[in-house]
Each structure stands twice: as structure tokens, then as C-alpha cells.
Coordinates of C-alpha atoms and ligand atoms in Angstrom, one line a residue:
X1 CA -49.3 -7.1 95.6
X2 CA -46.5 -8.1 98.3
X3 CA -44.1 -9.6 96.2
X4 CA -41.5 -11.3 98.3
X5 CA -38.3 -12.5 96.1
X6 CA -35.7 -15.0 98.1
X7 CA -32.4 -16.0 96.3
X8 CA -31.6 -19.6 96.1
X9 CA -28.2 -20.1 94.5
X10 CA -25.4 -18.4 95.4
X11 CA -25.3 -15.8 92.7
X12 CA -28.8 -16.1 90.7
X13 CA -31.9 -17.2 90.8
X14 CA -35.2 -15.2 92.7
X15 CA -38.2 -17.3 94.5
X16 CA -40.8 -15.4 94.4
X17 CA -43.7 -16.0 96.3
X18 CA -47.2 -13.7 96.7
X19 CA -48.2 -12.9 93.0
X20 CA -50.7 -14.9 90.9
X21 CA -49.3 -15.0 87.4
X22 CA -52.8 -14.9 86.3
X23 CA -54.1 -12.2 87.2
X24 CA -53.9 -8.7 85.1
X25 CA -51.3 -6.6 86.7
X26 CA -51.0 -3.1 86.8
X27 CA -47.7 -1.2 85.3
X28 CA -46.4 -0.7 89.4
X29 CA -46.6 -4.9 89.9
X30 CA -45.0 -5.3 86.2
X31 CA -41.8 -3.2 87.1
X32 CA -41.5 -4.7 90.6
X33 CA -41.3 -8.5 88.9
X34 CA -39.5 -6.7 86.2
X35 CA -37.0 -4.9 88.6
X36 CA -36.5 -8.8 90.5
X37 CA -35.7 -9.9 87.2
X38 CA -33.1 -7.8 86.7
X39 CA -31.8 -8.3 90.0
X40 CA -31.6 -12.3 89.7
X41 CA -31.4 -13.0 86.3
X42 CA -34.5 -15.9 86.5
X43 CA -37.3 -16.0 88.4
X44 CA -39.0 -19.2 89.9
X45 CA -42.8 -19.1 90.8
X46 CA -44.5 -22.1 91.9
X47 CA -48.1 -23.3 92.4
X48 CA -49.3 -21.1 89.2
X49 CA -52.4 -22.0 87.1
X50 CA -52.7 -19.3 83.5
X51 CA -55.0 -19.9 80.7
X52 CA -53.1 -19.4 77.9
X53 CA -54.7 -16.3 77.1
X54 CA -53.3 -15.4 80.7
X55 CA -49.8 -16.6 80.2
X56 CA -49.4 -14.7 76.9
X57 CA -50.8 -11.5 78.7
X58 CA -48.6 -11.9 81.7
X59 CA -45.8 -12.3 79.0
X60 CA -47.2 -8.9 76.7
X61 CA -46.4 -6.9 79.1
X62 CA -43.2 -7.2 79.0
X63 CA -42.3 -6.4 75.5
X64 CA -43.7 -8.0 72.5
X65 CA -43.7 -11.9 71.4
X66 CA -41.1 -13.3 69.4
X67 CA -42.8 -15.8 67.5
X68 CA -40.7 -19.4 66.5
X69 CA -39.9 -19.7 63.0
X70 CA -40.5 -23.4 63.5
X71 CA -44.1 -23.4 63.1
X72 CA -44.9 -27.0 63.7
X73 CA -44.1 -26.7 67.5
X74 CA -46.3 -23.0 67.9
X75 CA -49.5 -24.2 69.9
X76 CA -52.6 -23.6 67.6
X77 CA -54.7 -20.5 68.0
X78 CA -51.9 -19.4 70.3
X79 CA -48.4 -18.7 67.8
X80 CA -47.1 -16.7 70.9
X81 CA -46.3 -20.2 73.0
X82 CA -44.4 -22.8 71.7
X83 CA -45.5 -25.9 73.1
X84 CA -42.2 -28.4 74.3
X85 CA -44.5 -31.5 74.5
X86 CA -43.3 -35.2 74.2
X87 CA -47.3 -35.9 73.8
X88 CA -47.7 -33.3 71.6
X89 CA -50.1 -30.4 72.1
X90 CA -53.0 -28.6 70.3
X91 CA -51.7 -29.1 66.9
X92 CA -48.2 -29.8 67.7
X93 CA -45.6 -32.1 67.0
X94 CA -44.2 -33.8 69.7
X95 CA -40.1 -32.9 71.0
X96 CA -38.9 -36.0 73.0
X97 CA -36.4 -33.6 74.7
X98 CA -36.4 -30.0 73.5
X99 CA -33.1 -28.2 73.9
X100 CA -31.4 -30.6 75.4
X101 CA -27.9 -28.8 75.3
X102 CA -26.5 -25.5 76.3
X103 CA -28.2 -22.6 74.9
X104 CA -29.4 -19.0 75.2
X105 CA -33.7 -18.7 73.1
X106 CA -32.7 -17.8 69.9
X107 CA -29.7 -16.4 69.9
X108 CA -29.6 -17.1 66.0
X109 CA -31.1 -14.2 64.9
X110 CA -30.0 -10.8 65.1
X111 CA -32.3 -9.9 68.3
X112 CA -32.4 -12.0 70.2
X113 CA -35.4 -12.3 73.0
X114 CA -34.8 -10.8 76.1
X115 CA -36.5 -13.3 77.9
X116 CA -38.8 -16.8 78.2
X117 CA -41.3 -17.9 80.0
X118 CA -42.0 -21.1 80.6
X119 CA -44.7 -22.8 82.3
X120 CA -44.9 -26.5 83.5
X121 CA -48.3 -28.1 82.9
X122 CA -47.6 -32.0 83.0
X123 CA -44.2 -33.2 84.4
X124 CA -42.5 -36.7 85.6
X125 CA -42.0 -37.9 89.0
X126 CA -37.9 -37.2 88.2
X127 CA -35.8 -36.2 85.9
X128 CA -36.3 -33.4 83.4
X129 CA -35.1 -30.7 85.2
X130 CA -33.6 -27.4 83.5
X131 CA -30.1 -26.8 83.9
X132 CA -29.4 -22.6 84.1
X133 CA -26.3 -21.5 84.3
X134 CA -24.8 -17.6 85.5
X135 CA -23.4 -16.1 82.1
X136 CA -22.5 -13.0 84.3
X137 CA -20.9 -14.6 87.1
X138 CA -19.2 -17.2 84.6
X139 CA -17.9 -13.5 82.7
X140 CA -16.8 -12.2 86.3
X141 CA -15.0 -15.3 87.2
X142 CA -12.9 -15.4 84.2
X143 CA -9.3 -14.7 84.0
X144 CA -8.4 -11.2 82.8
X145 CA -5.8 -12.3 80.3
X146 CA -9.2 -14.5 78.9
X147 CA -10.9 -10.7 79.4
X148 CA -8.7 -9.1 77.7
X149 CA -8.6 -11.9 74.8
X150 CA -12.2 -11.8 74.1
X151 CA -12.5 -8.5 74.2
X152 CA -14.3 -6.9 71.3
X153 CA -14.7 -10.5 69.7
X154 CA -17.4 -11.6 68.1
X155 CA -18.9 -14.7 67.1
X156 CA -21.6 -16.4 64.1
X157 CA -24.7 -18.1 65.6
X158 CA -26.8 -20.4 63.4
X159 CA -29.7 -22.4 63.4
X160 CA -29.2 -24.9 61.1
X161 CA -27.0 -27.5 62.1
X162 CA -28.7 -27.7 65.4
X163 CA -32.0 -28.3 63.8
X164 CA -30.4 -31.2 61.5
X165 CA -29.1 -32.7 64.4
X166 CA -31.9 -32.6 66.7
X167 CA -33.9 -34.5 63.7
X168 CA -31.1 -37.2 64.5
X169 CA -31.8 -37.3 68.4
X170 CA -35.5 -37.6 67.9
X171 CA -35.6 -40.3 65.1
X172 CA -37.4 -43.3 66.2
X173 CA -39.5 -41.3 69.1
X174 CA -41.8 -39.4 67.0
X175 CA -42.6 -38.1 64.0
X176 CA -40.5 -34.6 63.3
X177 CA -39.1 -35.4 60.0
X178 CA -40.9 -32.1 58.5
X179 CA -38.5 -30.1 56.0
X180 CA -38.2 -26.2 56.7
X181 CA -39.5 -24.0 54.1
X182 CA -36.7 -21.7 51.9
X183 CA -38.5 -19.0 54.0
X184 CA -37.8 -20.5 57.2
X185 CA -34.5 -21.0 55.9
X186 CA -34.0 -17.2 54.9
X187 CA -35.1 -16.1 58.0
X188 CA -32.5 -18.8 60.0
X189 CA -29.5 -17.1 57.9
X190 CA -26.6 -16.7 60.6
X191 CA -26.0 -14.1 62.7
X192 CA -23.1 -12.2 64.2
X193 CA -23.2 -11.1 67.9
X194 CA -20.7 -10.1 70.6
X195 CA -18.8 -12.7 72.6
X196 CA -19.0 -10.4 76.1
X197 CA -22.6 -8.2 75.3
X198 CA -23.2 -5.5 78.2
X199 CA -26.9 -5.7 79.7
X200 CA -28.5 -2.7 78.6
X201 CA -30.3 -2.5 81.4
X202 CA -27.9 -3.1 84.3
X203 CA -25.1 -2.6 83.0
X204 CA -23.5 -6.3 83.8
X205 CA -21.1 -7.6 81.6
X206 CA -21.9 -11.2 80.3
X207 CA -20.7 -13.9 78.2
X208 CA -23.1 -14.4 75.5
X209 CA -21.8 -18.1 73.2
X210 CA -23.6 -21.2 73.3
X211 CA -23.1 -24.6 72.8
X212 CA -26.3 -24.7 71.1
X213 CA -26.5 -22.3 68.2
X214 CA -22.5 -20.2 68.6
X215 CA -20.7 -22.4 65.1
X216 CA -18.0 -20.1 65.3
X217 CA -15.9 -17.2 66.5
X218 CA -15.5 -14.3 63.3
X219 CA -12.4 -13.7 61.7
X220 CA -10.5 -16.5 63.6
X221 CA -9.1 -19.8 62.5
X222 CA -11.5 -22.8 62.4
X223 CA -9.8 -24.8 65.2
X224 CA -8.6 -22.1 67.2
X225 CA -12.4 -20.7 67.2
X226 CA -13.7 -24.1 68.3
X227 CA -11.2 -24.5 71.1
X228 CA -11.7 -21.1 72.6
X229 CA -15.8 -21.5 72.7
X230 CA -15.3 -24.9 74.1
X231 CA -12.9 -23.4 76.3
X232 CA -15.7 -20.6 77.7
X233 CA -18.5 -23.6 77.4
X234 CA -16.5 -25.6 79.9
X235 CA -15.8 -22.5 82.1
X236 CA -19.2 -21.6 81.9
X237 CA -21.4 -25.0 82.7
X238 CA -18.9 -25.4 86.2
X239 CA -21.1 -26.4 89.1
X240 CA -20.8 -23.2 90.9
X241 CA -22.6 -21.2 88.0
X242 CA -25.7 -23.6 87.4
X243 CA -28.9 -24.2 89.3
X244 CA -30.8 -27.1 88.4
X245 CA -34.5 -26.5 88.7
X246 CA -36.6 -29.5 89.1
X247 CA -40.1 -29.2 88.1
X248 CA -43.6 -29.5 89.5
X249 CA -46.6 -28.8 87.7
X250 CA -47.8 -25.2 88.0
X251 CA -43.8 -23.9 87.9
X252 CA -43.1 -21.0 85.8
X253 CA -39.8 -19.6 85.3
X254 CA -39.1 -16.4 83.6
X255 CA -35.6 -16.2 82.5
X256 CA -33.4 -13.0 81.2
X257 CA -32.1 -14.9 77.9
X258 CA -28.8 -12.0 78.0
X259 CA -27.6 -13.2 81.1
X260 CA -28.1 -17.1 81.5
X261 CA -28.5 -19.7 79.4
X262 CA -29.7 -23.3 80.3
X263 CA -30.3 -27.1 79.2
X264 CA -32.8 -29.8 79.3
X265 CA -31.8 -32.8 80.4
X266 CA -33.4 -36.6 80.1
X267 CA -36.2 -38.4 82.1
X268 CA -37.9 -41.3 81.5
X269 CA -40.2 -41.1 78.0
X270 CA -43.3 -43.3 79.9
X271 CA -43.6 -40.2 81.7
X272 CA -45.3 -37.4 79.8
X273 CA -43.7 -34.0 80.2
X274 CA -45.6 -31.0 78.8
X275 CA -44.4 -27.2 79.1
X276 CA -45.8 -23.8 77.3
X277 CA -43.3 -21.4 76.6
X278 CA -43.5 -17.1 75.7
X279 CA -40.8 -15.3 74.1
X280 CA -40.1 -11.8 74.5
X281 CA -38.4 -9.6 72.2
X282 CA -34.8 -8.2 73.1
X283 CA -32.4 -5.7 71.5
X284 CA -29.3 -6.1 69.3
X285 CA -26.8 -7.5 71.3
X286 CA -23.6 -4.8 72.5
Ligands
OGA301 C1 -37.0 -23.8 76.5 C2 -36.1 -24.9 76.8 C3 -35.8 -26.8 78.3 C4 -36.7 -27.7 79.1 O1 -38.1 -23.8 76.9 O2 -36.5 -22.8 75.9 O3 -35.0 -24.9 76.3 O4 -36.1 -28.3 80.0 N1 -36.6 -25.8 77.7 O5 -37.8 -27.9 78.7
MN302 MN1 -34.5 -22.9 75.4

């Protein structure tokens, strides 16, 4: 394999050209695409075409799958993808816009992947890219008194309310009004994780709150929480810390969930828009 990996934003993002995600790659190819990942924080292959036998294999082998706790969205025979589908998919329920605000996979429970896969199958003419934005750089380009203030804070992620309210976005498009289970429920209970984790694999430093699933920062007044993650949110999401990928059918991109975190955003619903994702599993945030 001659893997070739060329940056395209100014602090993230790897192209990589010269490797067929299909195919069943040795441990040598693994830690190259591995060692790129770490190196960009996402990866961006284009013109791919996996089974999804072959896209949960290519995923396998980089630690196991972290299976949703939303069942209704896992595609059947396959619980290792969930399938973001405004068609639905092989027993699926259709998402008009899946994660459709800042978030890092997960994040809600107490490990949280290390990385997603996701893999364009049907896409529109426009629209419906993925916003990612630089968690690392966005840490590196705070102010050290903001350093210093977050500094051993930590903050409660949840589930919940997100799911309530993406119920609200999607009423009228398609049917999603499904209740969770008290299991499903037990398993969303809320988590606490570090506001700045340290990549335990490179080392990096990197703000880890969402606007997604973060509902508040521990041990701190209501308010004052809320300001200060809006306050990192809006530092976070500036221009110079996103790339905005635009998709064409047969993209993957495999993301490092510890260091980024990214956003759908809207297209036009004539259009259908059909992506498989794999989840792997990640350590305990420090
Ligand atoms: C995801 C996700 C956004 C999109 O796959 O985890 O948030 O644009 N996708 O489909
Ligand atoms: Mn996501």
C-alpha cells in the first residue's frame, strides 16, 4: 500500500489517497492510516465502495464497535452501523437530519468512542455537508487565564434532553415518535468527563464540551455553567477551526471523536441523503 496523506485545512484534516477501504489490510497498513489519524485528527477518503461486511471489518480493526443504544436507527443484520437515512434503511427509521448541532459520538457515556466512520452512499446535489471543527487547536488558541480557569473542571453530559428535542425537529417529517425503553434509559444515565481531556495517544491537550450532549459544568452555578460552555462553544465553532466537508457518494471519513467534534447541517429533503456509520470504542476520558 502507498498511502499518500495531504492536509487540507490549516490545522486538521488528512486526504488520503491510494488505499481501498475494502480490502483486508494487514496490521503494517492499519497503523499507517492509524498513525495519519493521529497526525490529522480526521481523515477524508474519496471514491470508496465497502460492503457492509467490509466497512465493519475495516472499522474492527481498530478497536471494537460501540453499538447505539438507540436501536431503531442500527441497520438490520448489521447492529455495528447505524444507518443516518432520511429514506430509511434496512429496517430503520428515517432521521431527516441526524445530529444537526455541535457534538462529539457519544460523549454521554462514560467511554466514549474514540472514533466514527462514516460512509456516504446516496447524497444531494448540495447541501448536507458535515461541519468538523479542531477541538485541539480551539484548546491551543484559548487564552491562558481561560486555561487556567478550566483547569481540572469537569462537566455532566447527557443524552436525554437532546433526544426529546430532536423528536421536536423531526415531527411532521417522519415517523420517530418511538419511546426508549427504562433500559435504554438506564444505560443514557449522565456522565461526568473532563472539560480539557489529554489524548492518550499523542499527548494533545483538547477541549472536550459539546453543544450537543455537555447540560452542564459540575459543581458550578447553573448560569455561570451555561455561560462558560457557551462561551468555549463560541470559541470553538470560529471559522478558523472548522472544515466543512461536502459530500460525494463513495466519501468516507474516519474521525478521532477526542479531538474534533462536528455538525450536520440542512439540504433540501426532495433529495435523499443516506450514510452508514461505525463506532469505535475509546477510553475514559483524562
Ligand atoms: C454522525 C453525524 C452528521 C452528518 O454520523 O455521527 O453526526 O452530517 N453525522 O450526517
Ligand atoms: Mn455524530
Amino acid at each position: 500500500m502507498t498511502l499518500s496523506v495531504k492536509r487540507i485545512n490549516d490545522t486538521f484534516v488528512g486526504e488520503v489517497q491510494g488505499v481501498n477501504l475494502a480490502d483486508d489490510h494487514g496490521a503494517g497498513e492499519i497503523k499507517e492510516i492509524r498513525d495519519a489519524l493521529m497526525d490529522h485528527g480526521m481523515l477524508v477518503f474519496h471514491g470508496q465502495k465497502m460492503t457492509s461486511e467490509e466497512h465493519v471489518r475495516f472499522s474492527q480493526k481498530f478497536g471494537p464497535s460501540e453499538i447505539h443504544t438507540v436501536k431503531q436507527y442500527l441497520l438490520e443484520g448489521f447492529p455495528e452501523i447505524i444507518a443516518l437515512s432520511n429514506r430509511g434503511d434496512k429496517g430503520t427509521k428515517p432521521i431527516a437530519n441526524g445530529g444537526a448541532y455541535w457534538h462529539s459520538d457519544i460523549t454521554y457515556k462514560a467511554r466514549p468512542p474514540m472514533g466514527s466512520i462514516l460512509y456516504g452512499l446516496e447524497v444531494p446535489p448540495e447541501g448536507g455537508d458535515t461541519l468538523y471543527c479542531d477541538m485541539a487547536a480551539a484548546y491551543d488558541n484559548l487564552s491562558d487565564a481561560m486555561k487556567e480557569r478550566i483547569e481540572g473542571l469537569k462537566a455532566v453530559h447527557s443524552y436525554l434532553p437532546r433526544f426529546m428535542a430532536s423528536r421536536q425537529i423531526d415531527e411532521g417529517f417522519q415517523d420517530n415518535k418511538f419511546e426508549l425503553s427504562d433500559e435504554q434509559k438506564a444505560e443514557l444515565a449522565e456522565v461526568v468527563h473532563p472539560i480539557v481531556r489529554t489524548h492518550p495517544e499523542n499527548g494533545r491537550k483538547a477541549l472536550f464540551i459539546n453543544e450537543g450532549f455537555t447540560v452542564r459544568v459540575e459543581g458550578m452555578d447553573e448560569a455561570e455553567g451555561q455561560a462558560l460552555l457557551d462561551e468555549l462553544n463560541a470559541h470553538a465553532t470560529q471559522d478558523r477551526h472548522i472544515y466543512a466537508h461536502g459530500w460525494s457518494a463513495g466519501d468516507v471519513v474516519f474521525w478521532d471523536n477526542r479531538v474534533t467534534m462536528h455538525k450536520a447541517t440542512d439540504y433540501d429533503r426532495q433529495y435523499a441523503r443516506r450514510m452508514h456509520r461505525t463506532t469505535v470504542q475509546g477510553d475514559v476520558p483524562v
